[in-house]
Amino acid sequence: MPSANSEVLAGDVGDFDAVVVGAGFAGLYALHKLRDQLGLSVCVYEAGGEVGGTWYWNRYPGARCDIESYCYSYSFSDELQQEWEWSERFAGQPEIRRYLNHVADKFDLRRDIQFDTRVISATYHEERSVWEVCTDQDHRVRAQFLVCGTGNLSAPKVPDFHGLDSFAGQLYCTSSWPHQEVDFTDQRVGVIGTGSSGIQVIPEIAQQAAQLTVFQRTPNYATPLGNGAMDPEFQRYIKQNYGTIRARSRMNNTGVPYDERVQPSALDADPDDRRRTYEARWTEGGFRFLKDAYSDLLIDKDANETAAAFIRDKIRQQVQDPKVAEQLVPDTYPYGTKRPPLETNYYRTFNRDNVTLVDLRSTPLLRIVESGVETSETVYELDSIVLATGFDAMTGPLLRMGVRGRSGLSLGRCWENGPRTNLGLMVDGFPNLFVITGPQSPSVLYNMPLAIEDHVDWISDCIRYLRERSVKTIEPSAESVAEWVSHTNEIANATLMSMAHSWYTGDNIPGKPRAFMVYLGGAPRYRQICDDIAAAGYRGFILDGAASAAERDT
Ligand code: NA7
């Protein structure tokens, strides 16, 4: 069996059953599942120098997950669950990376991963029903199955600020932070961007820099993360009850075993009760404020406004300067329709003498100059600029990979008006191409490790089904894709979620087609749909060029 270990020289690497792209949470589990449980020969390509994916690249100070770590972790191995100890409720990036390295060691994954190697093209050859994958290290490899574990937030957006190259100081991106520690002591630092990454990095840099200038275009609704040391008693409880906890997590739309106290309507609640509910969820932290209070917050604008108003008041209470507070208060879109960041000391950071907020809505950023950032008002002289400007989310990582399906059709052409998938897992015209947590699946609105496990399990079951029947190819029918796209749009349109300009809709990337890219029907319902389709012999899919057994029988 060929191997993809680092001894492999550039050139023709040979034939595999499956090529997996990416060695983050998704790629690691896909390798384990396909190689160790299905017995396939698997080659993994990873652009980073180690395992970790998102958690390899986003190593900026303050980077941390915002789903509780005992949930934001694999569930597939009870031994792994039992042996790993989380030190904090919400683990920081170094700890998550240590965890993923532990997983790679435990399951002996590295020997089949080619690091520092980026896939630059993947072409489907119809006559042989194989994918040919080429890398920037001149590897060429063929496989029956191509499994993309490329992540949803792995293609950084670097805004084309006029003059960016002219900046004489240091330029950093949160999404590709240097490996060596960055020391901002005595520096004048500018951070551009106040999404989740900016909101995590700003309080950290503020503690070190001589002067921090935050350039904010759109204020966010950030609620407290509620982090702290992991309570040993709670850790013991989790380990004793992991099975139940995971089962409950999987039945929750966020993938976390919240207490199921969510009430139907914020509007029906007595205002005092509602305030107490919001106060309690605020204090408890995590996504409880959004997901565990009232179920109409993302459906009814007036209901949403009750939560938004509560958060605005909280921002005003935390920020001493009323003018700065007003600039930090979001008022142009409903709460939760941009990915809501969770914060630790973010708003209070603006009370520090060394921190200045620049409101880019009233004084737009004109250009980057040699000495810093020029807005319509002035030039901010800086030693370092940190870009926390986000990602070409969901579709970006796939479209940058140069994928071509039947008849040489590029994925970019196929998705020129937005992503088109069945279940967010497969694309018509691209046989045997599987996307883990792809667009139009619950993905980023569910707990990612569980979303990944669900998808990898489905993919693995599908491949097993094909192999047992000597079926060479599977792809969704054009009709099933059209139905899924319209189903996902219909659900999204019944919510407030498209009302903001966000990476959920592609609005953050100039020229990107607008489409809501996450399935909003909830992970439990979604999982049931996926299971039903598989149980019906892959209804809606074409096997070896013919409709699935279920459709032939009807
Ligand atoms: P986000 O959430 O997309 O945030 C990017 C931030 O950068 C946001 O405040 C943007 O303002 C700002 N931005 C982007 N382009 C510009 C330009 N050209 N000028 C000024 N400001 C700009 O990315 P994050 O990395 O913070 O978070 C991504 C996800 O990673 C997060 O949701 C978690 O799931 C993990 P805007 O809002 O567009 O006005």
XYZ file of C-alpha atoms and ligand atoms in Angstrom:
593
model
C 0.000 0.000 0.000
C 1.480 3.403 -0.855
C 2.130 5.773 1.998
C 2.001 9.548 2.155
C 4.591 10.006 4.865
C 7.086 12.809 4.657
C 9.712 10.575 3.027
C 7.685 10.635 -0.169
C 9.477 12.562 -2.862
C 7.724 14.914 -5.202
C 6.354 13.412 -8.375
C 3.795 10.720 -9.054
C 2.797 9.423 -5.640
C 0.538 6.689 -6.966
C -3.001 5.523 -6.411
C -5.056 5.584 -3.242
C -8.596 4.732 -2.368
C -9.095 8.199 -0.912
C -7.345 11.539 -0.769
C -8.294 13.664 2.230
C -7.528 17.364 2.137
C -6.749 18.957 5.496
C -5.518 17.662 8.861
C -7.696 19.621 11.250
C -10.557 18.138 13.251
C -12.186 16.957 9.992
C -9.217 15.486 8.148
C -7.853 13.694 11.207
C -11.094 11.913 11.929
C -11.636 11.148 8.233
C -8.206 9.529 8.048
C -8.837 7.446 11.153
C -12.279 6.396 10.016
C -11.458 5.570 6.408
C -8.071 3.975 7.040
C -8.526 2.223 10.372
C -12.197 1.285 10.251
C -12.886 0.923 6.544
C -9.433 -0.363 5.562
C -8.910 2.125 2.724
C -5.549 3.399 1.572
C -5.644 7.102 2.383
C -3.356 10.007 1.623
C -3.843 13.296 3.490
C -2.497 16.633 2.296
C -2.162 19.476 4.760
C -0.942 22.989 3.968
C 0.203 23.597 7.544
C 3.376 22.237 9.106
C 1.486 20.206 11.704
C -1.980 18.927 12.508
C -4.614 21.378 13.744
C -6.212 23.164 10.778
C -7.865 26.309 12.136
C -6.054 25.731 15.417
C -2.694 25.527 13.675
C -3.070 28.856 11.859
C -5.088 31.024 14.274
C -2.494 31.210 17.027
C -2.943 34.882 17.883
C -2.972 35.862 21.573
C -6.409 35.181 23.015
C -7.457 32.591 20.382
C -9.875 30.269 22.108
C -12.919 28.155 21.312
C -16.299 29.401 22.420
C -18.092 26.109 22.762
C -17.332 24.369 26.063
C -14.263 22.165 25.511
C -15.765 19.009 26.914
C -18.229 19.390 24.029
C -15.829 20.920 21.489
C -13.881 17.663 21.194
C -14.215 14.260 19.564
C -16.786 11.822 20.873
C -15.848 8.831 18.690
C -13.430 7.270 21.201
C -14.511 6.895 24.796
C -10.933 6.086 25.731
C -9.881 9.472 24.334
C -12.715 11.244 26.160
C -11.759 9.607 29.406
C -8.021 10.215 29.246
C -7.974 13.840 28.077
C -8.225 16.538 30.770
C -9.262 20.060 29.808
C -7.740 22.731 32.020
C -10.295 25.453 31.232
C -13.984 25.544 30.408
C -13.144 27.025 27.007
C -9.715 25.870 25.928
C -7.219 28.249 24.411
C -5.604 27.563 21.046
C -2.399 26.001 22.505
C -4.412 23.469 24.484
C -6.627 22.560 21.528
C -3.527 22.089 19.414
C -1.999 19.845 22.086
C -5.233 17.865 22.082
C -5.171 17.382 18.302
C -1.512 16.363 18.453
C -2.426 13.844 21.115
C -5.162 12.488 18.831
C -2.685 12.245 15.937
C -0.255 10.300 18.152
C -2.849 8.079 19.725
C -4.276 6.949 16.400
C -0.933 6.963 14.581
C -2.197 9.437 11.992
C 0.936 11.370 10.999
C 2.403 8.622 8.852
C -0.285 9.202 6.229
C -0.244 12.993 6.286
C 1.885 15.063 3.943
C 2.485 18.379 5.736
C 3.470 21.720 4.216
C 1.698 20.631 1.063
C -1.190 22.521 -0.474
C -3.580 20.986 -2.988
C -3.629 23.211 -6.054
C -5.857 21.169 -8.348
C -8.247 18.252 -8.212
C -9.529 16.980 -11.540
C -12.073 14.252 -12.121
C -11.243 11.858 -14.963
C -14.500 10.433 -16.214
C -13.092 7.599 -18.284
C -11.356 6.078 -15.228
C -13.708 7.440 -12.544
C -10.794 8.801 -10.538
C -9.739 12.082 -9.031
C -6.279 13.318 -9.854
C -4.919 15.636 -7.197
C -1.863 17.873 -7.642
C -0.029 19.815 -4.966
C 2.282 22.795 -4.737
C 5.078 20.312 -3.946
C 4.606 18.707 -7.370
C 2.855 15.612 -6.094
C 0.382 13.955 -8.406
C -1.885 11.326 -6.920
C -5.031 9.518 -7.977
C -7.911 8.315 -5.829
C -11.430 7.025 -6.203
C -12.691 9.315 -3.452
C -11.813 12.902 -2.681
C -12.758 14.005 0.845
C -12.451 17.704 1.628
C -11.742 18.504 5.251
C -10.745 21.986 4.232
C -12.675 23.816 6.953
C -15.232 26.596 6.755
C -12.985 29.418 7.901
C -9.598 28.638 6.432
C -9.298 30.973 3.451
C -8.247 34.317 4.982
C -9.664 37.541 3.634
C -6.960 40.172 3.231
C -8.703 43.392 2.258
C -7.180 45.138 -0.721
C -6.477 48.309 1.231
C -4.844 50.829 -0.996
C -1.162 51.100 -0.020
C -1.009 47.963 2.150
C 2.436 47.128 0.772
C 3.774 50.564 1.612
C 3.463 50.102 5.390
C 6.932 50.264 6.909
C 6.026 48.511 10.167
C 5.063 44.900 10.859
C 1.868 43.481 9.386
C 0.133 40.537 11.070
C -3.015 38.538 10.257
C -4.854 36.782 13.064
C -5.557 33.927 10.637
C -1.871 33.231 9.935
C -0.124 34.346 13.084
C 3.666 33.848 13.391
C 4.899 30.782 15.245
C 7.307 32.734 17.394
C 5.898 34.975 20.091
C 5.160 38.527 18.986
C 6.186 41.188 21.486
C 4.195 44.423 21.224
C 5.844 46.042 24.256
C 6.410 49.780 23.696
C 4.684 49.594 20.310
C 1.854 51.566 18.746
C -0.430 48.836 17.401
C -3.502 49.080 15.192
C -6.083 46.284 14.970
C -8.433 46.372 11.981
C -11.575 44.282 12.467
C -13.847 43.627 15.421
C -15.326 40.209 14.648
C -14.713 37.203 16.905
C -10.956 37.224 16.239
C -10.550 40.962 16.826
C -12.629 40.759 19.986
C -10.347 37.998 21.312
C -7.033 39.594 20.356
C -7.752 43.229 21.318
C -7.804 42.765 25.138
C -4.551 40.774 24.934
C -2.646 43.306 22.831
C -3.966 46.163 24.966
C -2.159 44.715 27.974
C 1.177 44.776 26.187
C 1.230 47.619 23.693
C 2.105 51.201 24.526
C -0.864 52.338 22.467
C -3.593 50.304 20.784
C -5.874 51.779 18.129
C -8.901 49.692 17.198
C -10.394 50.344 13.760
C -14.025 49.275 13.849
C -16.355 49.268 10.856
C -19.367 47.475 12.314
C -19.912 47.083 16.055
C -20.793 43.629 17.297
C -23.091 42.184 19.936
C -20.551 40.399 22.146
C -21.708 38.535 25.239
C -19.472 37.112 28.006
C -17.644 33.862 27.343
C -17.651 32.934 31.034
C -14.338 31.132 30.939
C -12.572 29.794 33.998
C -10.537 26.891 35.269
C -12.167 23.513 34.794
C -13.684 22.380 38.071
C -12.261 18.899 38.885
C -15.617 17.829 40.306
C -17.353 18.810 37.061
C -14.648 17.058 35.022
C -15.321 13.857 36.983
C -19.050 14.247 36.444
C -18.565 14.667 32.703
C -16.423 11.573 32.425
C -18.926 9.496 34.310
C -21.762 10.735 32.128
C -20.131 11.322 28.764
C -22.461 9.008 26.861
C -25.564 10.855 28.027
C -23.921 14.247 27.580
C -22.985 13.505 23.969
C -26.440 12.120 23.216
C -28.032 15.276 24.625
C -25.573 17.440 22.727
C -26.493 15.763 19.474
C -30.158 16.485 20.086
C -29.447 20.179 20.657
C -29.209 22.568 17.709
C -25.959 24.065 19.008
C -24.447 20.685 19.863
C -24.074 21.540 23.538
C -26.200 19.980 26.313
C -27.850 23.204 27.393
C -30.474 22.832 30.023
C -33.443 22.815 27.658
C -34.891 25.834 29.426
C -35.466 27.679 26.203
C -38.883 29.348 26.193
C -40.970 29.788 23.057
C -41.228 33.565 22.836
C -39.389 36.548 24.245
C -42.457 38.642 23.472
C -44.784 36.521 25.573
C -42.517 36.760 28.605
C -43.183 39.219 31.391
C -40.544 42.002 31.000
C -39.109 41.441 34.497
C -38.897 37.673 33.975
C -37.307 38.276 30.608
C -34.679 40.545 32.107
C -33.907 37.919 34.757
C -33.625 35.242 32.079
C -31.246 37.337 30.000
C -29.232 38.235 33.106
C -28.891 34.548 34.045
C -27.804 33.473 30.537
C -25.436 36.440 30.362
C -23.740 35.328 33.568
C -23.590 31.652 32.603
C -21.738 32.451 29.380
C -21.172 30.443 26.210
C -23.916 30.605 23.615
C -26.624 30.377 26.266
C -27.703 33.972 25.778
C -28.509 33.353 22.121
C -29.534 29.709 22.204
C -30.933 28.965 25.621
C -33.304 31.820 26.355
C -36.090 32.280 23.766
C -36.606 30.366 20.561
C -37.929 33.287 18.515
C -34.851 35.520 18.745
C -33.732 34.717 15.226
C -37.241 34.634 13.784
C -39.094 37.649 15.104
C -37.540 41.089 14.843
C -39.344 42.433 17.903
C -38.306 39.434 19.975
C -34.761 39.922 18.774
C -34.888 43.563 19.767
C -35.507 42.621 23.422
C -32.179 40.755 23.464
C -30.386 43.397 21.393
C -31.548 46.173 23.740
C -30.373 44.185 26.758
C -26.898 43.791 25.220
C -26.713 47.463 24.258
C -27.429 48.429 27.874
C -24.715 46.044 29.045
C -22.207 47.634 26.665
C -23.099 51.105 27.964
C -22.662 49.900 31.541
C -19.188 48.523 30.851
C -17.698 51.407 28.873
C -17.015 54.550 30.892
C -16.833 57.085 28.063
C -20.413 57.489 26.753
C -19.200 58.544 23.306
C -17.027 55.441 22.950
C -19.857 53.299 24.330
C -22.237 54.592 21.644
C -19.698 53.752 18.957
C -19.486 50.200 20.289
C -23.248 49.728 20.347
C -24.584 47.823 17.343
C -27.824 49.117 15.881
C -27.899 48.332 12.169
C -28.743 44.606 12.220
C -30.480 42.133 14.541
C -28.541 40.300 17.238
C -27.212 36.906 16.135
C -27.452 37.575 12.411
C -23.710 38.181 12.317
C -21.795 35.443 14.125
C -22.055 36.658 17.750
C -18.620 36.863 19.374
C -18.079 35.818 22.961
C -15.839 38.144 24.919
C -13.495 38.304 27.873
C -12.772 41.884 28.991
C -13.433 43.241 25.493
C -15.653 46.206 26.306
C -13.712 47.075 29.478
C -10.535 47.263 27.424
C -11.847 50.540 25.992
C -11.623 52.046 29.506
C -7.835 51.774 29.381
C -5.834 54.939 28.789
C -3.761 53.269 26.079
C -6.730 52.176 23.913
C -8.483 54.297 21.274
C -11.489 53.337 19.187
C -11.732 54.655 15.636
C -15.201 54.467 14.131
C -14.671 53.738 10.434
C -18.323 54.446 9.663
C -17.920 58.133 10.477
C -14.245 58.381 9.443
C -13.646 55.781 6.702
C -10.294 54.107 6.242
C -8.791 55.649 3.103
C -5.498 53.840 2.753
C -2.525 52.325 4.508
C 0.489 54.614 4.381
C 4.134 54.061 5.223
C 3.641 55.261 8.793
C 0.256 53.733 9.576
C -3.454 53.995 8.759
C -5.026 57.015 7.108
C -8.701 57.701 7.675
C -10.774 60.596 6.354
C -9.823 62.431 9.555
C -6.149 61.786 10.242
C -3.161 59.452 9.968
C -2.692 57.028 12.877
C 1.028 56.382 13.238
C 1.675 52.718 13.974
C 4.536 50.274 14.484
C 2.376 47.203 13.799
C -0.950 46.542 12.110
C -3.000 43.452 12.930
C -5.573 42.417 10.346
C -8.495 40.622 11.978
C -10.544 40.950 8.829
C -12.036 37.481 8.574
C -12.363 34.819 5.925
C -13.776 33.944 2.549
C -15.992 31.565 4.475
C -17.582 28.247 3.599
C -16.998 28.187 -0.160
C -13.612 29.972 -0.226
C -11.445 27.013 0.847
C -13.059 24.734 -1.740
C -13.006 27.208 -4.592
C -9.329 27.978 -4.023
C -8.453 24.324 -4.549
C -8.980 24.259 -8.315
C -11.639 21.517 -8.370
C -12.900 20.328 -11.764
C -15.630 17.733 -12.143
C -17.302 16.100 -15.140
C -16.504 17.640 -18.543
C -13.860 19.805 -16.883
C -16.512 21.942 -15.188
C -14.895 23.997 -12.445
C -16.528 24.181 -9.031
C -16.256 27.958 -9.309
C -18.357 27.945 -12.467
C -20.834 25.510 -10.930
C -21.210 27.792 -7.890
C -21.037 31.118 -9.698
C -24.409 32.094 -8.209
C -23.696 30.582 -4.802
C -23.068 27.061 -3.494
C -25.245 24.221 -4.789
C -25.051 20.954 -2.895
C -27.145 18.079 -1.698
C -26.972 18.025 2.116
C -23.860 20.207 1.994
C -22.044 16.932 1.382
C -21.946 16.413 -2.386
C -22.228 18.360 -5.625
C -23.801 17.165 -8.873
C -21.254 16.777 -11.637
C -18.527 16.029 -9.072
C -18.767 12.258 -8.443
C -17.163 10.814 -5.306
C -16.292 14.275 -4.019
C -17.331 14.592 -0.389
C -17.242 17.826 1.566
C -17.066 17.633 5.359
C -19.307 20.328 6.892
C -19.790 21.919 3.503
C -22.016 24.874 2.680
C -25.735 24.163 3.209
C -25.071 21.807 6.122
C -25.434 22.890 9.806
C -21.617 23.298 10.028
C -20.643 26.513 11.805
C -23.969 26.840 13.603
C -23.478 23.472 15.238
C -20.643 22.216 17.443
C -17.972 21.613 14.783
C -16.357 18.399 16.092
C -19.787 16.758 16.280
C -20.799 18.149 12.888
C -17.562 16.690 11.518
C -18.138 13.300 13.107
C -21.674 13.161 11.709
C -20.421 13.905 8.211
C -17.408 11.598 8.291
C -19.596 8.764 9.588
C -22.101 9.383 6.780
C -19.325 9.483 4.175
C -17.720 6.352 5.533
C -21.055 4.484 5.565
C -21.661 5.650 2.012
C -18.279 4.404 0.796
C -18.828 1.085 2.547
C -22.237 0.792 0.821
C -20.665 1.455 -2.569
C -17.836 -0.996 -2.038
C -20.112 -3.779 -0.836
C -22.085 -3.434 -4.074
C -19.113 -2.829 -6.349
C -20.499 0.585 -7.206
C -17.780 2.899 -8.446
C -19.387 6.333 -8.276
C -21.983 8.326 -6.421
C -23.165 11.872 -7.032
C -26.362 13.740 -6.267
C -28.912 14.206 -9.022
C -29.374 17.752 -10.295
C -32.987 17.590 -9.014
C -31.931 16.641 -5.482
C -29.448 19.496 -5.435
C -32.073 21.970 -6.639
C -34.452 20.707 -3.949
C -31.852 20.982 -1.183
C -30.812 24.469 -2.248
C -34.393 25.650 -2.254
C -35.110 23.869 1.062
C -32.140 25.553 2.768
C -33.069 28.950 1.301
C -36.678 28.541 2.364
C -35.651 27.869 5.953
C -33.146 30.745 5.963
C -35.718 33.125 4.514
C -38.110 32.324 7.345
C -35.521 33.736 9.774
C -33.792 37.067 10.295
C -30.412 35.566 9.403
C -30.004 37.225 6.020
C -30.590 40.701 7.440
C -26.939 41.378 8.244
C -23.945 41.707 5.968
C -21.904 38.791 7.197
C -19.701 35.917 6.196
C -22.774 33.656 6.551
C -24.131 35.303 3.392
C -20.831 35.994 1.591
C -21.385 39.754 1.913
C -17.966 40.229 3.528
C -16.207 39.373 0.259
C -16.628 41.950 -2.510
C -18.190 40.334 -5.585
C -19.127 37.081 -3.865
C -22.676 35.957 -4.744
C -25.093 36.477 -1.886
C -26.463 33.239 -0.454
C -27.138 32.056 3.050
C -24.643 29.210 3.388
C -25.679 27.343 6.532
C -28.535 24.870 6.940
C -30.816 26.347 9.608
C -33.202 23.446 10.148
C -31.135 22.275 13.119
C -28.621 19.457 13.434
C -31.037 16.822 14.829
C -33.451 17.263 11.945
C -30.593 17.431 9.465
C -29.058 14.207 10.795
C -32.390 12.468 10.435
C -32.670 13.587 6.807
C -29.149 12.310 6.073
C -29.887 8.984 7.781
C -33.193 8.565 5.936
C -31.528 9.201 2.598
C -28.840 6.613 3.322
C -31.408 4.098 4.587
C -33.341 4.523 1.352
C -30.297 3.423 -0.676
C -29.086 7.019 -1.172
C -32.293 8.491 -2.451
C -31.600 11.505 -4.651
C -28.159 10.209 -5.594
C -26.940 8.640 -8.814
C -24.925 5.452 -8.403
C -22.719 4.355 -11.302
C -24.601 6.690 -13.571
C -28.058 5.395 -12.587
C -30.642 6.606 -10.100
C -30.364 5.003 -6.667
C -32.075 1.700 -5.913
C -34.853 3.498 -4.066
C -35.693 5.644 -7.069
C -35.484 2.757 -9.519
C -37.974 0.856 -7.364
C -40.517 3.678 -7.290
P -15.260 38.309 10.908
O -16.257 37.918 11.907
O -15.627 38.231 9.470
O -14.779 39.776 11.273
C -13.994 40.527 10.403
C -13.897 41.925 10.900
O -13.068 42.668 10.018
C -15.253 42.643 10.934
O -15.275 43.503 12.026
C -15.224 43.411 9.620
O -16.066 44.524 9.599
C -13.786 43.814 9.553
N -13.386 44.112 8.187
C -13.340 43.269 7.133
N -12.945 43.908 6.033
C -12.743 45.197 6.401
C -12.336 46.358 5.704
N -12.068 46.308 4.394
N -12.247 47.507 6.396
C -12.510 47.561 7.718
N -12.904 46.484 8.440
C -13.017 45.318 7.779
O -13.924 37.443 11.054
P -13.253 36.862 12.373
O -11.936 36.303 11.999
O -13.288 37.839 13.469
O -14.206 35.696 12.784
C -14.511 34.667 11.856
C -15.007 33.458 12.559
O -13.908 32.703 13.083
C -15.840 33.683 13.758
O -17.109 34.082 13.461
C -15.745 32.384 14.481
O -16.625 31.444 13.925
C -14.348 31.970 14.234
P -17.574 44.408 8.989
O -18.329 43.640 10.031
O -17.442 43.639 7.697
O -18.005 45.779 8.797
